[in-house]
Short mmCIF file of C-alpha atoms in Angstrom, two decimals:
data_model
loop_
_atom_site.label_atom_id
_atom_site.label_comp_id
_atom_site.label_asym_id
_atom_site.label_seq_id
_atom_site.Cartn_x
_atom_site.Cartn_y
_atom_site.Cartn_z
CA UNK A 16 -41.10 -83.22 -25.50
CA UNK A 17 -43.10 -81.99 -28.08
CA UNK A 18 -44.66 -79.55 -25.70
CA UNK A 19 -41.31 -78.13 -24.44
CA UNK A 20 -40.31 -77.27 -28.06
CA UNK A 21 -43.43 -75.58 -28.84
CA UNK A 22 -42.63 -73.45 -25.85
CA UNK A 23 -39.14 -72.53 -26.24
CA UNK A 24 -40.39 -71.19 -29.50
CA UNK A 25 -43.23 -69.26 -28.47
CA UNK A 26 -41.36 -67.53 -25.91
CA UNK A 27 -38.42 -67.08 -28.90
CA UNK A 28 -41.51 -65.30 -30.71
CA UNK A 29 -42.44 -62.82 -27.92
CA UNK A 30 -38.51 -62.03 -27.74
CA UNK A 31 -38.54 -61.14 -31.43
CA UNK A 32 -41.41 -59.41 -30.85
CA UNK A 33 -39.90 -57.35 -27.71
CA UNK A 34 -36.65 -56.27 -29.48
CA UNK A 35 -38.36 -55.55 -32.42
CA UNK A 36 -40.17 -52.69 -29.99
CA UNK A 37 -37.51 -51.72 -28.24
CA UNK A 38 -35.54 -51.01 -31.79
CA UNK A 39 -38.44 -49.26 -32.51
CA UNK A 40 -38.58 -47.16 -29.61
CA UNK A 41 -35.02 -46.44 -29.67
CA UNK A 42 -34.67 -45.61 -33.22
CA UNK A 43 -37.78 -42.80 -32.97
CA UNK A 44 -36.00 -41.36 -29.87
CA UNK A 45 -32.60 -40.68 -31.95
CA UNK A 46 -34.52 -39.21 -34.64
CA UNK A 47 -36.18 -36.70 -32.23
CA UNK A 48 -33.00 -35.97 -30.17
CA UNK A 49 -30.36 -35.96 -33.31
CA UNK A 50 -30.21 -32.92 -35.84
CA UNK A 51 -31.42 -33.82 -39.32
CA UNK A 52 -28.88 -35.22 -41.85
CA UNK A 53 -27.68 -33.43 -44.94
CA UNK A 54 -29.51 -34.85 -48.06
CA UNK A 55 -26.69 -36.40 -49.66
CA UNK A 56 -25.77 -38.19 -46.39
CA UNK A 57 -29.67 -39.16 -45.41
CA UNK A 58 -29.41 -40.58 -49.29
CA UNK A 59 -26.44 -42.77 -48.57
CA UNK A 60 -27.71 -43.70 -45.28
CA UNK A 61 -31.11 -45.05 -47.13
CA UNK A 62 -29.23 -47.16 -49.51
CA UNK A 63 -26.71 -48.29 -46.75
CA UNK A 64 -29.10 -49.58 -44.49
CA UNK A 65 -29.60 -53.00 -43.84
CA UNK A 66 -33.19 -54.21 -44.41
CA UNK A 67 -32.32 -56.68 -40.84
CA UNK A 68 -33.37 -55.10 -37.29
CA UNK A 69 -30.38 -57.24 -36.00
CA UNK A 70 -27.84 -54.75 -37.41
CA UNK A 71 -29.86 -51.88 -35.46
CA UNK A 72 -29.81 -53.72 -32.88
CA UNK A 73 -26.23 -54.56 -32.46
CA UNK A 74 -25.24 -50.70 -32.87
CA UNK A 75 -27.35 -49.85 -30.51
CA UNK A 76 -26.25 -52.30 -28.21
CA UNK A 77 -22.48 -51.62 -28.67
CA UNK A 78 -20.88 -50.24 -25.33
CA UNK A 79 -18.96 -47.43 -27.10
CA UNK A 80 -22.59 -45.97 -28.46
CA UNK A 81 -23.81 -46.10 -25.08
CA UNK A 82 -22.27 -42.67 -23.51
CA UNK A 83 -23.20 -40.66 -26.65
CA UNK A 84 -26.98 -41.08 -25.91
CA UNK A 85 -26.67 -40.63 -22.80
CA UNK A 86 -25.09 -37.37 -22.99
CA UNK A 87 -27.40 -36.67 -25.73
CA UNK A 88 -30.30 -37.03 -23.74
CA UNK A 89 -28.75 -35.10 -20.87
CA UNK A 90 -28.58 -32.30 -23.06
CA UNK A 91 -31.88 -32.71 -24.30
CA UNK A 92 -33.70 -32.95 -20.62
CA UNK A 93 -31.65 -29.86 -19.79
CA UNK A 94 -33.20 -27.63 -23.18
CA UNK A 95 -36.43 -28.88 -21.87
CA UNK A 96 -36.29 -27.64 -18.25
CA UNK A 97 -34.09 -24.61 -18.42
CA UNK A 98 -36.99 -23.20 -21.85
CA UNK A 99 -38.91 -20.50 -20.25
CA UNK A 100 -42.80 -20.82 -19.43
CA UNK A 101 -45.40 -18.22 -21.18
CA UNK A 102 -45.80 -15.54 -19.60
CA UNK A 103 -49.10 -13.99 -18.77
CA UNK A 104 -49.64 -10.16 -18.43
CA UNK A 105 -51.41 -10.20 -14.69
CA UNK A 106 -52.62 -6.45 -13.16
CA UNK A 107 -50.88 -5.23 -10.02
CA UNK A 108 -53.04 -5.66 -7.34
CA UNK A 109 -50.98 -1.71 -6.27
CA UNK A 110 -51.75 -0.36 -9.44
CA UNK A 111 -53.62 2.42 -8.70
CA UNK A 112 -57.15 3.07 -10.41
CA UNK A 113 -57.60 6.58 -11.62
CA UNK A 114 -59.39 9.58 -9.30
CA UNK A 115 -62.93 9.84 -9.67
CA UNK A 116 -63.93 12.04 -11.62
CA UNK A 117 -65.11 15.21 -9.84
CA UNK A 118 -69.07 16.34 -10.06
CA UNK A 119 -70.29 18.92 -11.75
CA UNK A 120 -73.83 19.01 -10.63
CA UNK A 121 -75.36 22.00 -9.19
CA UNK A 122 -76.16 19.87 -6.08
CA UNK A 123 -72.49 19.25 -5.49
CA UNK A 124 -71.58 23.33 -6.52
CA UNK A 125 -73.89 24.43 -3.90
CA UNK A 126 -72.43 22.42 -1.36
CA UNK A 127 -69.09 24.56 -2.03
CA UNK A 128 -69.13 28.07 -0.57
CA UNK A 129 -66.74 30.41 -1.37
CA UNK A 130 -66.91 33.09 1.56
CA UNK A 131 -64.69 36.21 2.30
CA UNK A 132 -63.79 39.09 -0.41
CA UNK A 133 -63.30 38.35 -4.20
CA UNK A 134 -60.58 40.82 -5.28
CA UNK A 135 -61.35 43.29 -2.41
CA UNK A 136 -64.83 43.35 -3.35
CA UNK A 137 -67.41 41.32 -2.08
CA UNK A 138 -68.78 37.94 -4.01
CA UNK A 139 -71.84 37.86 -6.41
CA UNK A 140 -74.42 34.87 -5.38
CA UNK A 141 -73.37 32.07 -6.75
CA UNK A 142 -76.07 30.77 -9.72
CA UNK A 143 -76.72 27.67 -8.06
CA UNK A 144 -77.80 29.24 -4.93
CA UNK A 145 -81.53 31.16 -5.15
CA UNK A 146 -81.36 31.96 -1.66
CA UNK A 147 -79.11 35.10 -1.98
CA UNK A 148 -78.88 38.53 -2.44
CA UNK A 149 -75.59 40.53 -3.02
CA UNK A 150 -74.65 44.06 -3.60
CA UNK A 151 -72.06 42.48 -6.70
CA UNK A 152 -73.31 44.17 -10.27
CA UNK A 153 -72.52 40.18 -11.58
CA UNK A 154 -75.02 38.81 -9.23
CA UNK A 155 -78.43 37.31 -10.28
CA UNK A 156 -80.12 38.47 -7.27
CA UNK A 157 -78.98 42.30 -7.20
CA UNK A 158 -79.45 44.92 -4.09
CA UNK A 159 -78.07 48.64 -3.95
CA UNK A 160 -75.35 49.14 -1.44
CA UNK A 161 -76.34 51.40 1.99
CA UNK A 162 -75.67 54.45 2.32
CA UNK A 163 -74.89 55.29 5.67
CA UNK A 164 -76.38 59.02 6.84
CA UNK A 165 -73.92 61.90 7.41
CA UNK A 166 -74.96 62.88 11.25
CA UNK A 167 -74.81 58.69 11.90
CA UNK A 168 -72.14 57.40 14.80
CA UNK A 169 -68.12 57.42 13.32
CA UNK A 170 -68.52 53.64 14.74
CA UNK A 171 -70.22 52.00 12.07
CA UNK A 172 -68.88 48.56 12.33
CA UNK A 173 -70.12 48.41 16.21
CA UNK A 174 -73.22 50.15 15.51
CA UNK A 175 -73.69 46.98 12.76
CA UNK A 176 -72.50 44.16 14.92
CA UNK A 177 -75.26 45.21 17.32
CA UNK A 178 -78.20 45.68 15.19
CA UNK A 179 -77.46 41.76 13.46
CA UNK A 180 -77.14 40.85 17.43
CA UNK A 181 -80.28 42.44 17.99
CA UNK A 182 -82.71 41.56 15.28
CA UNK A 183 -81.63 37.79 14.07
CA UNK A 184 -81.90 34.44 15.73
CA UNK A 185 -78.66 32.66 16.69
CA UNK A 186 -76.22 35.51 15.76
CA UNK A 187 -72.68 34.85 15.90
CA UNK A 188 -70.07 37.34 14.80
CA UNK A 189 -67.33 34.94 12.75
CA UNK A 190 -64.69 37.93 11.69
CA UNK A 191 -63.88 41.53 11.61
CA UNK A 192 -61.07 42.38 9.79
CA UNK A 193 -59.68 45.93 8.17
CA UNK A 194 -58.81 45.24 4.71
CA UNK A 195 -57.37 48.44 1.72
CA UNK A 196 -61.00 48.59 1.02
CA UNK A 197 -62.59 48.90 4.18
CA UNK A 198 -63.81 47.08 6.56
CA UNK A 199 -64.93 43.25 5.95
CA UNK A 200 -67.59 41.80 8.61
CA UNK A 201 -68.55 38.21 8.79
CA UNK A 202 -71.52 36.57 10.75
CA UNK A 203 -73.63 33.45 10.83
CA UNK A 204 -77.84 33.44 11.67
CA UNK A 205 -80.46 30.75 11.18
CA UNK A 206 -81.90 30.57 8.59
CA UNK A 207 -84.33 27.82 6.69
CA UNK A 208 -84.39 24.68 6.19
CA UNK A 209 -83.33 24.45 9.66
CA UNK A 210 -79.79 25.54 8.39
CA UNK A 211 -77.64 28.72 8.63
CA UNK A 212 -77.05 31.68 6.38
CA UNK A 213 -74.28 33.42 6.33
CA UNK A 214 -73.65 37.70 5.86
CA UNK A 215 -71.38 39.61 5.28
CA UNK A 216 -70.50 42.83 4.94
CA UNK A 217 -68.38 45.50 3.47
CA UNK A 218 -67.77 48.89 5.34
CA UNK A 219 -66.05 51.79 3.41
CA UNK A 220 -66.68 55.19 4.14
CA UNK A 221 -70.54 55.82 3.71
CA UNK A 222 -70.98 52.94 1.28
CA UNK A 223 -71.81 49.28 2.48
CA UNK A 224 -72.12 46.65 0.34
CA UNK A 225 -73.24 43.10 1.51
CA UNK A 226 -74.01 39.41 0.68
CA UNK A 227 -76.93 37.99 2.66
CA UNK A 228 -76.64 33.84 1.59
CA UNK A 229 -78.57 30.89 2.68
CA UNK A 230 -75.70 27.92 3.27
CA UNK A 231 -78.51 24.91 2.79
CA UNK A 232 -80.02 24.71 -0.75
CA UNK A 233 -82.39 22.47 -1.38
CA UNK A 234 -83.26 20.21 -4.27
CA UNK A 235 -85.97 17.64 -5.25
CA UNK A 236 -84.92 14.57 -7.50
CA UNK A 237 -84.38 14.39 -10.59
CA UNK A 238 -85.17 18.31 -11.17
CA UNK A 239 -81.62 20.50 -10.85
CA UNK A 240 -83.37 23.71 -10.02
CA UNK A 241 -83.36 24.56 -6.09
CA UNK A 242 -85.79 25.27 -3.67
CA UNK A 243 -86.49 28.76 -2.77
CA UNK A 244 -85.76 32.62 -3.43
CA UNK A 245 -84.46 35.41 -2.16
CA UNK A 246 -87.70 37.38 -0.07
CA UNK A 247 -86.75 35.93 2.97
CA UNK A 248 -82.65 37.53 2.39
CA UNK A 249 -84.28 40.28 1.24
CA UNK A 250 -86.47 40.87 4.41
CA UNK A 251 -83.42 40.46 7.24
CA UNK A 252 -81.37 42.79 5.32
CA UNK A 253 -83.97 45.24 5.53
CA UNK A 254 -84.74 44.44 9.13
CA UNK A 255 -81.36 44.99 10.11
CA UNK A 256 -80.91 48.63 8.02
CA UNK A 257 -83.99 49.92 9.56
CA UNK A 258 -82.71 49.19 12.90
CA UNK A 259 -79.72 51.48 12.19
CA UNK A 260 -81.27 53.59 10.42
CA UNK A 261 -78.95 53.59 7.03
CA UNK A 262 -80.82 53.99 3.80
CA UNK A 263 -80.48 52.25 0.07
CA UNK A 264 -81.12 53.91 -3.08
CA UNK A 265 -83.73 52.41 -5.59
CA UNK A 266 -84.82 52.94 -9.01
CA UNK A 267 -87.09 55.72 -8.36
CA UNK A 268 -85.16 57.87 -6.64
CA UNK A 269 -82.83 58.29 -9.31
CA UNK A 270 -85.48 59.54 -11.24
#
């Protein structure tokens, strides 16, 4: 018997204890979900309360309280879900990087050949380019013009397609074409470096001015200086006015 009673009020003690945690429990949840008190009511409230957890626990366990939590913690799931996640600034996989920047070394300029007349004149040799020779006062590598002879054939620009036919390797005649300033030839013969070169040629009365130009320049890394010189333009051009016979003036005969 004695036994019995001792358990009845052990198991009354974990009861107390239970409630007592569940009060607990209950009461922090309220504070969290409820908006804070004015300070003369949270006063009155202090002085009000009962120092027994059985008054707690009755209000809590009234059935008219009941739907007023529950709605209050309806509402407060629902602030909790619908709040917005951070956001994080991630890059566009289709954003588009910007253009390389174009090069600016002479390797990469004397890859780019600008061919054909230069306001109806023809071009100077470009400065990254050693193999050339032009009849253009702004080249680097300067010739005189030809002068072509007085009792020489009216046909000039046949007579020239046939003497570049007959004294270079490869020839290929790329464009004839009358321009206001004459007459603009175009042709293509090997030239070093197992490449091409390219001439050209400007017919205008008795006067013809040319561009002999190698179209391969070559450079050795790391120096930016190319390869080479103008003799060998130099040579073909006069190969090719000695076969018609045409002349150039030089320094000394000005004298």
């Amino acid at each position: 018997m004695h036994d019995v009673k001792q358990r009845e009020s052990e198991r009354e003690a974990e009861n107390g204890i239970t409630n007592q945690w569940i009060t607990s429990t209950k009461m922090s949840l309220i504070g969290r979900l409820l908006p804070p008190l004015p300070s003369s009511i949270s006063r009155k409230s202090n002085l009000e309360v009962s120092p027994q957890p059985q008054t707690a626990i009755a209000s809590l366990q009234n059935p008219n309280r009941r739907p007023i939590l529950s709605k209050l913690l309806s509402i407060a799931l629902t602030v909790a879900l619908g709040a917005p996640l951070p956001s994080f600034a991630i890059p566009s996989l289709n954003s588009q990087s910007p253009p390389p920047l174009s090069s600016t070394t002479p390797f990469s300029q004397s890859k780019s050949l600008k061919l054909g007349l230069e306001n109806g004149k023809i071009r100077p040799c470009p400065s990254t380019n050693p193999g050339c020779i032009s009849t253009n006062p702004r080249s680097s590598s300067f010739a005189f013009p030809w002068r072509i002879p007085e009792n020489s054939p009216e046909d000039a620009i046949q007579k020239l397609q046939q003497a570049i036919l007959e004294t270079q390797k490869n020839a290929k005649i790329q464009a004839v074409e009358d321009t206001p300033n004459g007459t603009y030839l175009q042709a293509e013969v090997d030239g070093g470096f197992n490449g091409r070169d390219v001439l050209e040629f400007l017919v205008n009365g008795d006067v013809v001015a040319y561009r002999s130009m190698a179209t391969k320049v070559t450079y050795i890394y790391p120096f930016t200086t190319a390869l080479g010189d103008s003799k060998g333009q130099e040579e073909r051009m006069m190969k090719i006015m000695e076969q018609l016979g045409w002349y150039a003036p030089n320094f000394d005969s000005m004298d």
